[in-house]
Amino acid sequence: MDNRTLALKAVEAKKIAHPPYSNFHVGAALLTEEGKVYLGGNIEISSYSLTICAERTAVFKAFSEGERNFKAIAIAGDAPDFCSPCGSCRQVLMDLCGDIDVIMINQKEELKVLKLSQLLPFAFGDKDLK
Ligand code: THU
């Protein structure tokens, strides 16, 4: 699947977001090595800190279905500019997906593509626990 197709799935995934407090919809589309796509939206909770981002929704869905090999994640937000994954999501993605491609799409449908390691250099990981 090409980057644009995956990114447009992230835009679609904004529809399944549940952000009643911020009203900021984020969609994520996580692509496995086999070509399957898992969608996620941000889900906000009245006790705000319990909110989960779209990226983590997608990766936890996939991981809990047994997926272990990932290629890329696409992210779409509600602001005009690119929606960059938050620090917590960067760590979760690095741990569970490895150094995948991160594809961001803005409201003009332009793409920005980075490796996760560019967003989270010198990442902590299981290697540091040994
Ligand atoms: N959010 C995401 O879902 N992903 C990001 O990469 C950044 C922020 C969500 C969390 C919260 O529901 C809303 O956006 C505003 O921060």
XYZ file of N, CA and C and ligand atoms in Angstrom:
406
model
N 0.845 -1.200 0.000
C 0.000 0.000 0.000
C 0.881 1.251 0.000
N 0.530 2.232 -0.816
C 1.392 3.417 -0.856
C 1.044 4.392 0.289
N 1.960 5.336 0.501
C 1.825 6.242 1.645
C 0.534 7.052 1.599
N 0.168 7.519 0.406
C -1.027 8.358 0.300
C -2.292 7.572 0.653
N -2.367 6.331 0.172
C -3.551 5.502 0.467
C -3.677 5.291 1.973
N -2.540 5.005 2.623
C -2.571 4.805 4.079
C -2.950 6.107 4.794
N -2.389 7.209 4.320
C -2.675 8.506 4.946
C -4.161 8.856 4.830
N -4.762 8.542 3.706
C -6.190 8.854 3.540
C -7.058 7.968 4.447
N -6.551 6.788 4.772
C -7.261 5.944 5.753
C -7.196 6.584 7.143
N -6.071 7.235 7.450
C -5.963 7.954 8.733
C -6.976 9.100 8.772
N -7.136 9.791 7.654
C -8.143 10.866 7.587
C -9.533 10.275 7.855
N -9.837 9.143 7.242
C -11.124 8.464 7.465
C -11.311 8.104 8.929
N -10.203 7.674 9.551
C -10.266 7.210 10.951
C -10.622 8.333 11.915
N -10.481 9.589 11.495
C -10.889 10.693 12.369
C -12.373 10.570 12.728
N -13.133 9.906 11.836
C -14.579 9.763 12.080
C -14.874 8.866 13.278
N -13.936 7.967 13.630
C -14.181 7.076 14.776
C -13.563 7.625 16.055
N -12.973 8.816 15.968
C -12.428 9.441 17.175
C -13.578 9.856 18.104
N -13.257 9.976 19.379
C -14.255 10.375 20.391
C -13.599 11.411 21.301
N -13.557 12.674 20.820
C -12.908 13.727 21.600
C -13.923 14.767 22.115
N -14.830 14.373 23.043
C -15.886 15.313 23.449
C -15.368 16.544 24.199
N -14.141 16.504 24.703
C -13.647 17.628 25.514
C -12.795 18.585 24.686
N -11.826 18.049 23.937
C -10.983 18.930 23.118
C -11.638 19.228 21.771
N -12.525 18.340 21.337
C -13.099 18.400 19.979
C -12.006 18.347 18.907
N -10.835 17.817 19.238
C -9.725 17.680 18.291
C -9.656 16.211 17.876
N -10.081 15.966 16.636
C -10.148 14.594 16.134
C -8.803 14.185 15.548
N -8.333 13.022 15.956
C -7.106 12.460 15.372
C -7.426 11.057 14.883
N -6.913 10.743 13.702
C -7.067 9.393 13.147
C -5.704 8.796 12.868
N -5.595 7.493 13.075
C -4.342 6.785 12.780
C -4.661 5.523 11.990
N -3.745 5.169 11.103
C -3.886 3.929 10.317
C -2.535 3.232 10.352
N -2.534 2.048 10.959
C -1.295 1.286 11.164
C -1.257 0.128 10.172
N -0.177 0.076 9.400
C -0.043 -0.931 8.331
C 0.888 -2.057 8.785
N 0.420 -3.303 8.685
C 1.278 -4.446 9.021
C 2.120 -4.813 7.801
N 3.153 -5.616 8.041
C 4.006 -6.088 6.930
C 3.192 -6.873 5.916
N 2.134 -7.537 6.389
C 1.290 -8.341 5.481
C 0.284 -7.513 4.704
N 0.170 -6.230 5.045
C -0.722 -5.352 4.288
C -2.066 -5.093 4.939
N -2.220 -5.555 6.196
C -3.482 -5.284 6.896
C -3.403 -3.919 7.586
N -4.516 -3.239 7.655
C -4.546 -1.899 8.266
C -5.446 -1.905 9.497
N -4.923 -1.377 10.593
C -5.708 -1.188 11.820
C -5.900 0.309 12.018
N -7.158 0.699 12.220
C -7.479 2.110 12.416
C -7.616 2.433 13.896
N -7.344 3.668 14.249
C -7.573 4.134 15.614
C -7.967 5.594 15.618
N -8.767 5.959 16.602
C -9.094 7.358 16.838
C -8.780 7.682 18.292
N -8.553 8.966 18.588
C -8.353 9.328 19.997
C -9.667 9.163 20.754
N -9.557 8.712 21.986
C -10.730 8.472 22.829
C -10.505 9.227 24.133
N -11.341 10.248 24.361
C -11.169 11.083 25.555
C -12.115 10.644 26.672
N -11.590 10.744 27.887
C -12.283 10.304 29.092
C -12.485 11.534 29.988
N -13.588 11.546 30.739
C -13.927 12.738 31.542
C -12.838 13.072 32.560
N -12.143 12.062 33.043
C -10.939 12.305 33.843
C -9.804 12.371 32.819
N -9.486 13.595 32.398
C -8.796 13.826 31.130
C -7.528 13.001 30.916
N -6.777 12.772 32.002
C -5.481 12.112 31.818
C -5.627 10.662 31.373
N -6.841 10.128 31.430
C -7.065 8.742 30.998
C -7.284 8.639 29.490
N -7.296 9.767 28.832
C -7.455 9.810 27.370
C -6.378 8.985 26.683
N -6.761 8.368 25.559
C -5.760 7.647 24.768
C -5.719 8.244 23.357
N -4.510 8.389 22.849
C -4.314 8.956 21.511
C -4.700 7.948 20.428
N -4.936 8.468 19.244
C -5.299 7.640 18.092
C -4.229 6.592 17.773
N -2.969 6.996 17.872
C -1.874 6.079 17.511
C -1.842 4.872 18.439
N -2.006 5.144 19.747
C -1.979 4.021 20.699
C -3.225 3.164 20.567
N -4.365 3.762 20.263
C -5.556 2.947 20.017
C -5.275 1.951 18.893
N -4.698 2.451 17.808
C -4.439 1.582 16.645
C -3.427 0.489 16.977
N -2.348 0.853 17.659
C -1.305 -0.153 17.903
C -1.775 -1.174 18.940
N -2.534 -0.754 19.928
C -3.020 -1.731 20.920
C -4.066 -2.648 20.297
N -4.879 -2.121 19.408
C -5.823 -2.996 18.688
C -5.058 -4.073 17.932
N -4.077 -3.647 17.174
C -3.327 -4.589 16.327
C -2.555 -5.602 17.180
N -1.866 -5.103 18.186
C -1.026 -5.979 19.017
C -1.883 -7.009 19.735
N -3.047 -6.584 20.197
C -3.915 -7.514 20.933
C -4.624 -8.488 20.009
N -4.543 -8.272 18.708
C -5.030 -9.263 17.730
C -3.901 -10.187 17.294
N -2.718 -10.003 17.882
C -1.606 -10.910 17.584
C -0.618 -10.403 16.555
N -0.837 -9.204 16.034
C 0.082 -8.645 15.035
C 1.410 -8.276 15.696
N 2.503 -8.566 14.998
C 3.822 -8.255 15.551
C 4.748 -7.551 14.551
N 4.388 -7.547 13.283
C 5.284 -6.979 12.266
C 4.600 -5.813 11.563
N 5.202 -4.640 11.710
C 4.566 -3.422 11.218
C 5.474 -2.668 10.260
N 4.826 -1.951 9.372
C 5.573 -1.227 8.344
C 5.501 0.292 8.514
N 4.310 0.786 8.782
C 4.121 2.247 8.803
C 2.870 2.611 9.582
N 2.880 3.861 10.080
C 1.646 4.407 10.670
C 1.389 5.776 10.052
N 0.136 6.030 9.719
C -0.249 7.335 9.193
C -1.104 8.039 10.246
N -0.965 9.358 10.308
C -1.649 10.160 11.331
C -2.259 11.402 10.688
N -3.519 11.662 11.047
C -4.204 12.870 10.568
C -4.852 13.558 11.752
N -4.697 14.881 11.831
C -5.311 15.645 12.916
C -6.323 16.638 12.367
N -6.812 17.499 13.253
C -7.842 18.470 12.870
C -7.267 19.839 12.521
N -6.016 20.085 12.883
C -5.412 21.388 12.608
C -4.920 21.432 11.160
N -4.677 22.629 10.617
C -4.196 22.702 9.231
C -2.841 22.034 9.034
N -1.996 22.098 10.051
C -0.628 21.578 9.915
C -0.588 20.077 10.224
N 0.583 19.466 10.011
C 0.776 18.048 10.291
C 0.578 17.766 11.779
N 0.010 16.597 12.091
C -0.159 16.181 13.481
C 0.955 15.187 13.800
N 1.849 15.619 14.644
C 3.017 14.821 15.003
C 2.679 13.991 16.240
N 3.093 12.730 16.285
C 2.730 11.903 17.447
C 3.337 12.436 18.740
N 2.594 12.340 19.827
C 3.083 12.834 21.120
C 4.217 11.938 21.628
N 4.902 12.408 22.638
C 6.056 11.681 23.172
C 5.708 10.288 23.664
N 4.576 10.170 24.357
C 4.179 8.846 24.865
C 3.949 7.875 23.714
N 3.268 8.330 22.679
C 3.007 7.454 21.527
C 4.306 7.069 20.824
N 5.264 7.982 20.750
C 6.548 7.657 20.113
C 7.202 6.487 20.833
N 7.194 6.518 22.163
C 7.813 5.430 22.934
C 7.060 4.117 22.726
N 5.734 4.164 22.782
C 4.922 2.942 22.597
C 5.153 2.365 21.205
N 5.153 3.237 20.202
C 5.365 2.760 18.828
C 6.751 2.143 18.676
N 7.768 2.775 19.253
C 9.123 2.227 19.133
C 9.214 0.854 19.801
N 8.614 0.710 20.966
C 8.646 -0.570 21.678
C 7.906 -1.662 20.905
N 6.713 -1.353 20.411
C 5.845 -2.400 19.854
C 5.960 -2.569 18.340
N 6.415 -1.539 17.648
C 6.464 -1.599 16.175
C 7.878 -1.485 15.625
N 8.820 -0.991 16.423
C 10.173 -0.768 15.908
C 10.240 0.508 15.082
N 11.289 0.627 14.317
C 11.568 1.881 13.605
C 10.785 1.979 12.291
N 9.470 2.111 12.402
C 8.587 2.156 11.231
C 8.567 3.558 10.606
N 7.950 3.638 9.440
C 7.720 4.947 8.811
C 6.536 5.628 9.487
N 6.664 6.926 9.704
C 5.563 7.728 10.255
C 5.143 8.719 9.167
N 3.906 8.577 8.739
C 3.387 9.388 7.631
C 2.363 10.359 8.205
N 2.619 11.642 8.045
C 1.668 12.645 8.530
C 1.009 13.315 7.324
N -0.264 13.611 7.467
C -0.989 14.261 6.362
C -1.661 15.522 6.906
N -1.477 16.645 6.193
C -2.102 17.895 6.654
C -3.418 18.128 5.903
N -4.029 19.274 6.158
C -5.352 19.502 5.561
C -5.305 19.757 4.056
N -4.116 20.096 3.544
C -3.986 20.221 2.076
C -3.707 18.862 1.445
N -3.705 17.826 2.258
C -3.393 16.449 1.838
C -1.956 16.310 1.343
N -1.069 17.172 1.873
C 0.371 16.985 1.657
C 0.863 15.973 2.691
N 1.928 15.248 2.332
C 2.473 14.231 3.231
C 3.832 14.655 3.770
N 4.094 14.254 4.999
C 5.447 14.354 5.569
C 5.779 12.966 6.093
N 6.905 12.407 5.652
C 7.259 11.036 6.028
C 8.609 11.045 6.740
N 8.630 10.489 7.937
C 9.859 10.378 8.728
C 9.974 8.967 9.268
N 11.191 8.543 9.581
C 11.350 7.307 10.343
C 11.037 7.636 11.804
N 10.497 6.663 12.512
C 10.200 6.887 13.928
C 11.463 7.289 14.694
N 12.616 6.734 14.298
C 13.871 7.067 14.996
C 14.276 8.528 14.803
N 13.745 9.192 13.781
C 13.993 10.632 13.635
C 13.165 11.426 14.649
N 12.001 10.876 14.988
C 11.132 11.538 15.968
C 11.522 11.178 17.401
N 12.188 10.043 17.561
C 12.588 9.592 18.898
C 14.027 9.058 18.858
N 14.985 9.989 18.678
C 16.382 9.540 18.632
C 16.856 9.058 20.006
N 17.830 8.182 20.017
C 18.409 7.637 21.264
C 17.321 7.049 22.157
N 16.391 6.334 21.540
C 15.245 5.813 22.297
C 15.665 4.838 23.383
N 14.993 4.929 24.498
C 15.087 3.894 25.526
C 14.370 2.664 24.983
N 14.838 1.476 25.366
C 14.168 0.262 24.911
C 14.568 -0.929 25.738
N 14.113 -2.119 25.329
C 14.399 -3.310 26.140
C 15.895 -3.592 26.235
N 16.659 -3.128 25.234
C 18.115 -3.312 25.275
C 18.732 -2.623 26.498
N 18.091 -1.569 26.966
C 18.616 -0.795 28.099
C 18.286 -1.435 29.449
N 17.477 -2.472 29.415
C 17.081 -3.126 30.667
C 17.970 -4.318 30.969
N 18.930 -4.594 30.042
C 19.757 -5.817 30.216
C 21.106 -5.488 30.822
N -3.854 13.327 20.213
C -3.729 12.182 19.488
O -4.651 11.362 19.431
N -2.573 11.971 18.828
C -1.538 12.864 18.756
O -0.547 12.581 18.112
C -1.617 14.139 19.471
C -2.795 14.310 20.348
C -5.123 13.581 20.887
C -5.107 13.495 22.389
C -6.296 14.361 22.740
O -7.478 13.587 22.676
C -6.357 15.405 21.652
O -5.562 14.889 20.594
C -5.849 16.775 22.041
O -4.578 16.677 22.598
